[in-house]
Amino acid sequence: MYNNWDKWYKIILDDFSFKEEDDIESARYLNEKVSKFDMSHIDFKHQCIVFGAGPSIKKHIAYLKRNVNLKDYTLIAADGTTKALLEESIVPDIIVTDLDGDIESIFKSNKLGSILYVHAHGDNLDKLKSYLDELNKVVPTCQCRSFGNLENYGGFTDGDRAVHIAVYALKVEKIILAGMDFGNIITNYSRPEIGVEFKVADSFKKKKLCYAKKLIDNLKKENFQIEFINLCDSI
């Protein structure tokens, strides 16, 4: 399994008191509803930018627009970060989502051509049932053992799962992380329901971000041949 995901998955199930059977129920629904989009005809770049929804995201987007030719990169948005990108007239090539970000932005970006890696887990079956019929270009993913049309490249949060997909599905040589703060502040791109631009994360979100950082750090260690740049460390 990618990135020793079986090991991480068992730890996460235990630590959060999640039930694997709930993940399997959602995964079965997603598998039945979606045929995997064939990407064999798409020539992805050997380098990518993964956009997370941390408080640095707008600063990082502005920096990248000034200093980088975005056409040289595959652009991957973690869920609600899609809205931040569309606000800057950037359409991501890929959105990695469990469908709890700003859904109208995800719909819009999908219609403009974004490929969706749509994730099934125990807490989002209702969203899968509500939104799947409106989406196309979908690659279905799960966090339990994969079956049918489903892929499991590893990863827990949308952000670190996007990095897993970049490493194992796209096989990139360079990854720039933007808006990946892993701190105690969340944004309304991550949690639209908070009603304000920034807010201190609750203990559940902090714990999820801690796992996201651990998983990405493990990816770096296991894939030392890939160049990782986190803009939080450099600008």
mmCIF file of C-alpha atoms in Angstrom:
data_model
loop_
_atom_site.group_PDB
_atom_site.id
_atom_site.type_symbol
_atom_site.label_atom_id
_atom_site.label_comp_id
_atom_site.label_asym_id
_atom_site.label_seq_id
_atom_site.Cartn_x
_atom_site.Cartn_y
_atom_site.Cartn_z
ATOM 1 C CA MET A 1 0.000 0.000 0.000
ATOM 2 C CA TYR A 2 1.231 3.492 -0.848
ATOM 3 C CA ASN A 3 3.222 5.254 1.885
ATOM 4 C CA ASN A 4 2.507 2.411 4.362
ATOM 5 C CA TRP A 5 -1.084 3.610 4.320
ATOM 6 C CA ASP A 6 -2.422 0.452 5.996
ATOM 7 C CA LYS A 7 -0.353 1.297 9.072
ATOM 8 C CA TRP A 8 -1.432 4.937 9.131
ATOM 9 C CA TYR A 9 -5.063 4.068 8.493
ATOM 10 C CA LYS A 10 -5.276 1.763 11.528
ATOM 11 C CA ILE A 11 -3.660 4.424 13.723
ATOM 12 C CA ILE A 12 -6.097 7.090 12.503
ATOM 13 C CA LEU A 13 -9.137 4.850 12.966
ATOM 14 C CA ASP A 14 -8.118 4.185 16.551
ATOM 15 C CA ASP A 15 -7.107 7.754 17.400
ATOM 16 C CA PHE A 16 -10.298 9.357 16.050
ATOM 17 C CA SER A 17 -12.619 6.462 16.951
ATOM 18 C CA PHE A 18 -13.680 6.175 13.316
ATOM 19 C CA LYS A 19 -15.396 3.012 12.103
ATOM 20 C CA GLU A 20 -13.932 1.291 9.054
ATOM 21 C CA GLU A 21 -17.384 -0.041 8.125
ATOM 22 C CA ASP A 22 -18.603 3.557 7.720
ATOM 23 C CA ASP A 23 -15.731 4.259 5.311
ATOM 24 C CA ILE A 24 -16.606 1.095 3.394
ATOM 25 C CA GLU A 25 -20.284 2.075 3.139
ATOM 26 C CA SER A 26 -19.389 5.435 1.572
ATOM 27 C CA ALA A 27 -16.786 3.810 -0.664
ATOM 28 C CA ARG A 28 -19.337 1.310 -1.968
ATOM 29 C CA TYR A 29 -21.734 4.103 -2.846
ATOM 30 C CA LEU A 30 -19.032 6.104 -4.632
ATOM 31 C CA ASN A 31 -17.868 3.022 -6.533
ATOM 32 C CA GLU A 32 -21.415 2.261 -7.700
ATOM 33 C CA LYS A 33 -22.127 5.820 -8.796
ATOM 34 C CA VAL A 34 -18.928 6.770 -10.635
ATOM 35 C CA SER A 35 -16.891 5.327 -13.477
ATOM 36 C CA LYS A 36 -13.254 6.353 -13.143
ATOM 37 C CA PHE A 37 -12.249 9.143 -15.518
ATOM 38 C CA ASP A 38 -9.567 7.981 -17.958
ATOM 39 C CA MET A 39 -6.572 10.305 -17.719
ATOM 40 C CA SER A 40 -4.229 8.310 -19.952
ATOM 41 C CA HIS A 41 -4.533 10.964 -22.690
ATOM 42 C CA ILE A 42 -3.527 13.838 -20.372
ATOM 43 C CA ASP A 43 0.099 14.955 -20.273
ATOM 44 C CA PHE A 44 0.640 16.233 -16.754
ATOM 45 C CA LYS A 45 3.693 18.318 -15.909
ATOM 46 C CA HIS A 46 6.625 16.818 -13.987
ATOM 47 C CA GLN A 47 6.212 19.500 -11.342
ATOM 48 C CA CYS A 48 3.137 20.611 -9.462
ATOM 49 C CA ILE A 49 1.815 23.108 -6.949
ATOM 50 C CA VAL A 50 -0.497 21.843 -4.213
ATOM 51 C CA PHE A 51 -2.687 24.600 -2.775
ATOM 52 C CA GLY A 52 -3.954 24.181 0.787
ATOM 53 C CA ALA A 53 -6.477 26.314 2.644
ATOM 54 C CA GLY A 54 -4.206 27.668 5.374
ATOM 55 C CA PRO A 55 -4.085 31.373 6.302
ATOM 56 C CA SER A 56 -1.083 31.981 4.037
ATOM 57 C CA ILE A 57 -2.921 30.913 0.881
ATOM 58 C CA LYS A 58 -3.725 34.346 -0.572
ATOM 59 C CA LYS A 59 -0.179 35.589 0.067
ATOM 60 C CA HIS A 60 1.242 32.479 -1.573
ATOM 61 C CA ILE A 61 -1.028 32.747 -4.618
ATOM 62 C CA ALA A 62 0.064 36.374 -5.098
ATOM 63 C CA TYR A 63 3.730 35.355 -4.770
ATOM 64 C CA LEU A 64 3.366 32.548 -7.304
ATOM 65 C CA LYS A 65 1.565 34.765 -9.806
ATOM 66 C CA ARG A 66 4.467 37.234 -9.639
ATOM 67 C CA ASN A 67 7.356 34.776 -9.656
ATOM 68 C CA VAL A 68 6.291 31.550 -11.374
ATOM 69 C CA ASN A 69 4.852 30.624 -14.762
ATOM 70 C CA LEU A 70 1.867 28.631 -13.552
ATOM 71 C CA LYS A 71 1.547 26.976 -16.968
ATOM 72 C CA ASP A 72 4.739 25.060 -16.177
ATOM 73 C CA TYR A 73 3.033 23.295 -13.262
ATOM 74 C CA THR A 74 0.126 20.966 -12.679
ATOM 75 C CA LEU A 75 -2.086 22.900 -10.263
ATOM 76 C CA ILE A 76 -3.791 20.861 -7.537
ATOM 77 C CA ALA A 77 -6.344 22.418 -5.186
ATOM 78 C CA ALA A 78 -7.282 20.887 -1.865
ATOM 79 C CA ASP A 79 -11.068 21.106 -1.711
ATOM 80 C CA GLY A 80 -12.213 24.598 -0.627
ATOM 81 C CA THR A 81 -8.976 26.184 -1.819
ATOM 82 C CA THR A 82 -10.629 26.057 -5.233
ATOM 83 C CA LYS A 83 -12.556 29.181 -4.255
ATOM 84 C CA ALA A 84 -9.347 31.066 -3.420
ATOM 85 C CA LEU A 85 -7.900 30.130 -6.807
ATOM 86 C CA LEU A 86 -11.008 31.097 -8.771
ATOM 87 C CA GLU A 87 -10.965 34.476 -7.017
ATOM 88 C CA GLU A 88 -7.559 34.973 -8.659
ATOM 89 C CA SER A 89 -8.793 33.703 -12.066
ATOM 90 C CA ILE A 90 -6.876 30.427 -11.683
ATOM 91 C CA VAL A 91 -8.594 27.166 -12.625
ATOM 92 C CA PRO A 92 -6.836 24.184 -11.018
ATOM 93 C CA ASP A 93 -6.057 21.153 -13.144
ATOM 94 C CA ILE A 94 -7.078 18.861 -10.286
ATOM 95 C CA ILE A 95 -9.258 19.247 -7.206
ATOM 96 C CA VAL A 96 -8.868 16.775 -4.348
ATOM 97 C CA THR A 97 -12.084 16.864 -2.360
ATOM 98 C CA ASP A 98 -14.408 15.165 0.068
ATOM 99 C CA LEU A 99 -17.013 17.745 -1.002
ATOM 100 C CA ASP A 100 -17.178 19.761 2.231
ATOM 101 C CA GLY A 101 -15.537 22.911 0.819
ATOM 102 C CA ASP A 102 -17.343 25.614 -1.134
ATOM 103 C CA ILE A 103 -19.350 23.367 -3.420
ATOM 104 C CA GLU A 104 -20.338 26.085 -5.904
ATOM 105 C CA SER A 105 -16.657 26.797 -6.581
ATOM 106 C CA ILE A 106 -16.020 23.085 -7.069
ATOM 107 C CA PHE A 107 -18.968 22.853 -9.497
ATOM 108 C CA LYS A 108 -17.729 25.899 -11.425
ATOM 109 C CA SER A 109 -14.137 24.731 -11.636
ATOM 110 C CA ASN A 110 -15.236 21.253 -12.707
ATOM 111 C CA LYS A 111 -17.298 22.768 -15.536
ATOM 112 C CA LEU A 112 -14.210 24.775 -16.539
ATOM 113 C CA GLY A 113 -12.211 21.562 -16.854
ATOM 114 C CA SER A 114 -10.860 20.596 -13.434
ATOM 115 C CA ILE A 115 -10.504 16.869 -12.784
ATOM 116 C CA LEU A 116 -11.931 15.813 -9.421
ATOM 117 C CA TYR A 117 -10.414 13.230 -7.114
ATOM 118 C CA VAL A 118 -13.554 12.678 -5.028
ATOM 119 C CA HIS A 119 -13.024 10.949 -1.698
ATOM 120 C CA ALA A 120 -15.332 8.649 0.259
ATOM 121 C CA HIS A 121 -15.156 8.430 4.046
ATOM 122 C CA GLY A 122 -17.580 7.676 6.830
ATOM 123 C CA ASP A 123 -18.691 11.263 7.380
ATOM 124 C CA ASN A 124 -19.520 12.353 3.835
ATOM 125 C CA LEU A 125 -21.996 9.834 2.437
ATOM 126 C CA ASP A 126 -24.684 12.531 2.515
ATOM 127 C CA LYS A 127 -22.537 14.841 0.390
ATOM 128 C CA LEU A 128 -21.767 12.073 -2.106
ATOM 129 C CA LYS A 129 -25.496 11.465 -2.471
ATOM 130 C CA SER A 130 -26.220 15.190 -2.863
ATOM 131 C CA TYR A 131 -23.497 16.217 -5.309
ATOM 132 C CA LEU A 132 -22.142 13.327 -7.376
ATOM 133 C CA ASP A 133 -24.765 13.604 -10.095
ATOM 134 C CA GLU A 134 -23.614 17.193 -10.776
ATOM 135 C CA LEU A 135 -19.960 16.253 -11.334
ATOM 136 C CA ASN A 136 -17.898 14.862 -14.183
ATOM 137 C CA LYS A 137 -14.234 13.961 -14.784
ATOM 138 C CA VAL A 138 -14.185 12.127 -11.448
ATOM 139 C CA VAL A 139 -11.512 9.797 -10.099
ATOM 140 C CA PRO A 140 -13.077 8.100 -7.047
ATOM 141 C CA THR A 141 -10.845 7.576 -3.987
ATOM 142 C CA CYS A 142 -11.221 5.947 -0.598
ATOM 143 C CA GLN A 143 -9.256 5.498 2.619
ATOM 144 C CA CYS A 144 -10.273 1.894 3.253
ATOM 145 C CA ARG A 145 -8.829 -0.848 1.046
ATOM 146 C CA SER A 146 -9.646 0.018 -2.562
ATOM 147 C CA PHE A 147 -11.918 -2.047 -4.796
ATOM 148 C CA GLY A 148 -13.755 -1.666 -8.097
ATOM 149 C CA ASN A 149 -13.183 1.770 -9.635
ATOM 150 C CA LEU A 150 -11.723 3.212 -6.435
ATOM 151 C CA GLU A 151 -8.150 4.364 -5.935
ATOM 152 C CA ASN A 152 -6.318 4.699 -2.622
ATOM 153 C CA TYR A 153 -3.038 6.591 -2.882
ATOM 154 C CA GLY A 154 -2.961 7.242 0.848
ATOM 155 C CA GLY A 155 -3.676 10.444 2.686
ATOM 156 C CA PHE A 156 -6.093 11.602 5.357
ATOM 157 C CA THR A 157 -6.956 15.277 4.836
ATOM 158 C CA ASP A 158 -7.636 16.768 1.413
ATOM 159 C CA GLY A 159 -4.300 18.603 1.578
ATOM 160 C CA ASP A 160 -1.999 15.720 2.349
ATOM 161 C CA ARG A 161 -4.016 13.395 0.105
ATOM 162 C CA ALA A 162 -3.368 15.861 -2.737
ATOM 163 C CA VAL A 163 0.361 15.475 -2.096
ATOM 164 C CA HIS A 164 0.019 11.676 -2.077
ATOM 165 C CA ILE A 165 -1.750 11.865 -5.443
ATOM 166 C CA ALA A 166 1.003 14.088 -6.834
ATOM 167 C CA VAL A 167 3.639 11.584 -5.726
ATOM 168 C CA TYR A 168 1.992 8.269 -6.552
ATOM 169 C CA ALA A 169 -0.536 9.002 -9.303
ATOM 170 C CA LEU A 170 1.163 11.830 -11.185
ATOM 171 C CA LYS A 171 4.734 10.784 -10.307
ATOM 172 C CA VAL A 172 6.007 14.347 -10.220
ATOM 173 C CA GLU A 173 9.612 15.357 -9.629
ATOM 174 C CA LYS A 174 8.938 18.627 -7.793
ATOM 175 C CA ILE A 175 6.154 19.742 -5.456
ATOM 176 C CA ILE A 176 5.547 23.279 -4.227
ATOM 177 C CA LEU A 177 3.252 23.506 -1.208
ATOM 178 C CA ALA A 178 1.234 26.731 -0.979
ATOM 179 C CA GLY A 179 -1.095 27.590 1.897
ATOM 180 C CA MET A 180 0.109 24.580 3.872
ATOM 181 C CA ASP A 181 0.588 26.178 7.308
ATOM 182 C CA PHE A 182 -0.293 23.208 9.544
ATOM 183 C CA GLY A 183 -0.958 25.703 12.331
ATOM 184 C CA ASN A 184 -3.790 26.555 14.702
ATOM 185 C CA ILE A 185 -5.647 28.988 12.421
ATOM 186 C CA ILE A 186 -8.214 27.867 9.878
ATOM 187 C CA THR A 187 -9.812 29.858 7.061
ATOM 188 C CA ASN A 188 -13.278 30.012 5.607
ATOM 189 C CA TYR A 189 -11.874 28.302 2.520
ATOM 190 C CA SER A 190 -11.376 25.220 4.675
ATOM 191 C CA ARG A 191 -14.517 25.626 6.767
ATOM 192 C CA PRO A 192 -17.082 27.803 4.926
ATOM 193 C CA GLU A 193 -19.481 27.519 7.841
ATOM 194 C CA ILE A 194 -17.291 29.521 10.279
ATOM 195 C CA GLY A 195 -18.621 32.800 8.864
ATOM 196 C CA VAL A 196 -15.366 34.745 9.312
ATOM 197 C CA GLU A 197 -12.121 34.841 7.341
ATOM 198 C CA PHE A 198 -9.934 33.295 10.062
ATOM 199 C CA LYS A 199 -10.652 31.369 13.236
ATOM 200 C CA VAL A 200 -8.715 29.358 15.807
ATOM 201 C CA ALA A 201 -9.068 25.683 14.920
ATOM 202 C CA ASP A 202 -10.939 23.380 17.251
ATOM 203 C CA SER A 203 -9.135 20.395 18.759
ATOM 204 C CA PHE A 204 -10.464 18.009 16.088
ATOM 205 C CA LYS A 205 -9.145 20.162 13.233
ATOM 206 C CA LYS A 206 -5.803 20.695 14.990
ATOM 207 C CA LYS A 207 -5.410 16.943 15.313
ATOM 208 C CA LYS A 208 -6.217 16.432 11.643
ATOM 209 C CA LEU A 209 -3.635 19.042 10.637
ATOM 210 C CA CYS A 210 -1.068 17.340 12.849
ATOM 211 C CA TYR A 211 -1.636 14.086 10.972
ATOM 212 C CA ALA A 212 -1.469 15.894 7.630
ATOM 213 C CA LYS A 213 1.979 17.222 8.511
ATOM 214 C CA LYS A 214 3.173 13.818 9.739
ATOM 215 C CA LEU A 215 1.994 12.160 6.540
ATOM 216 C CA ILE A 216 3.670 14.721 4.295
ATOM 217 C CA ASP A 217 6.883 14.504 6.321
ATOM 218 C CA ASN A 218 6.778 10.740 5.845
ATOM 219 C CA LEU A 219 6.253 11.211 2.108
ATOM 220 C CA LYS A 220 9.342 13.407 1.970
ATOM 221 C CA LYS A 221 11.391 10.783 3.783
ATOM 222 C CA GLU A 222 10.148 7.904 1.627
ATOM 223 C CA ASN A 223 10.508 9.855 -1.643
ATOM 224 C CA PHE A 224 13.768 11.722 -1.162
ATOM 225 C CA GLN A 225 14.270 11.961 -4.941
ATOM 226 C CA ILE A 226 11.361 14.437 -5.157
ATOM 227 C CA GLU A 227 12.050 18.108 -4.498
ATOM 228 C CA PHE A 228 9.631 19.500 -1.900
ATOM 229 C CA ILE A 229 9.302 23.256 -1.327
ATOM 230 C CA ASN A 230 6.911 24.597 1.308
ATOM 231 C CA LEU A 231 6.408 28.303 0.727
ATOM 232 C CA CYS A 232 5.652 28.711 4.444
ATOM 233 C CA ASP A 233 9.338 27.993 5.031
ATOM 234 C CA SER A 234 10.699 30.271 2.327
ATOM 235 C CA ILE A 235 8.639 33.473 1.967
#
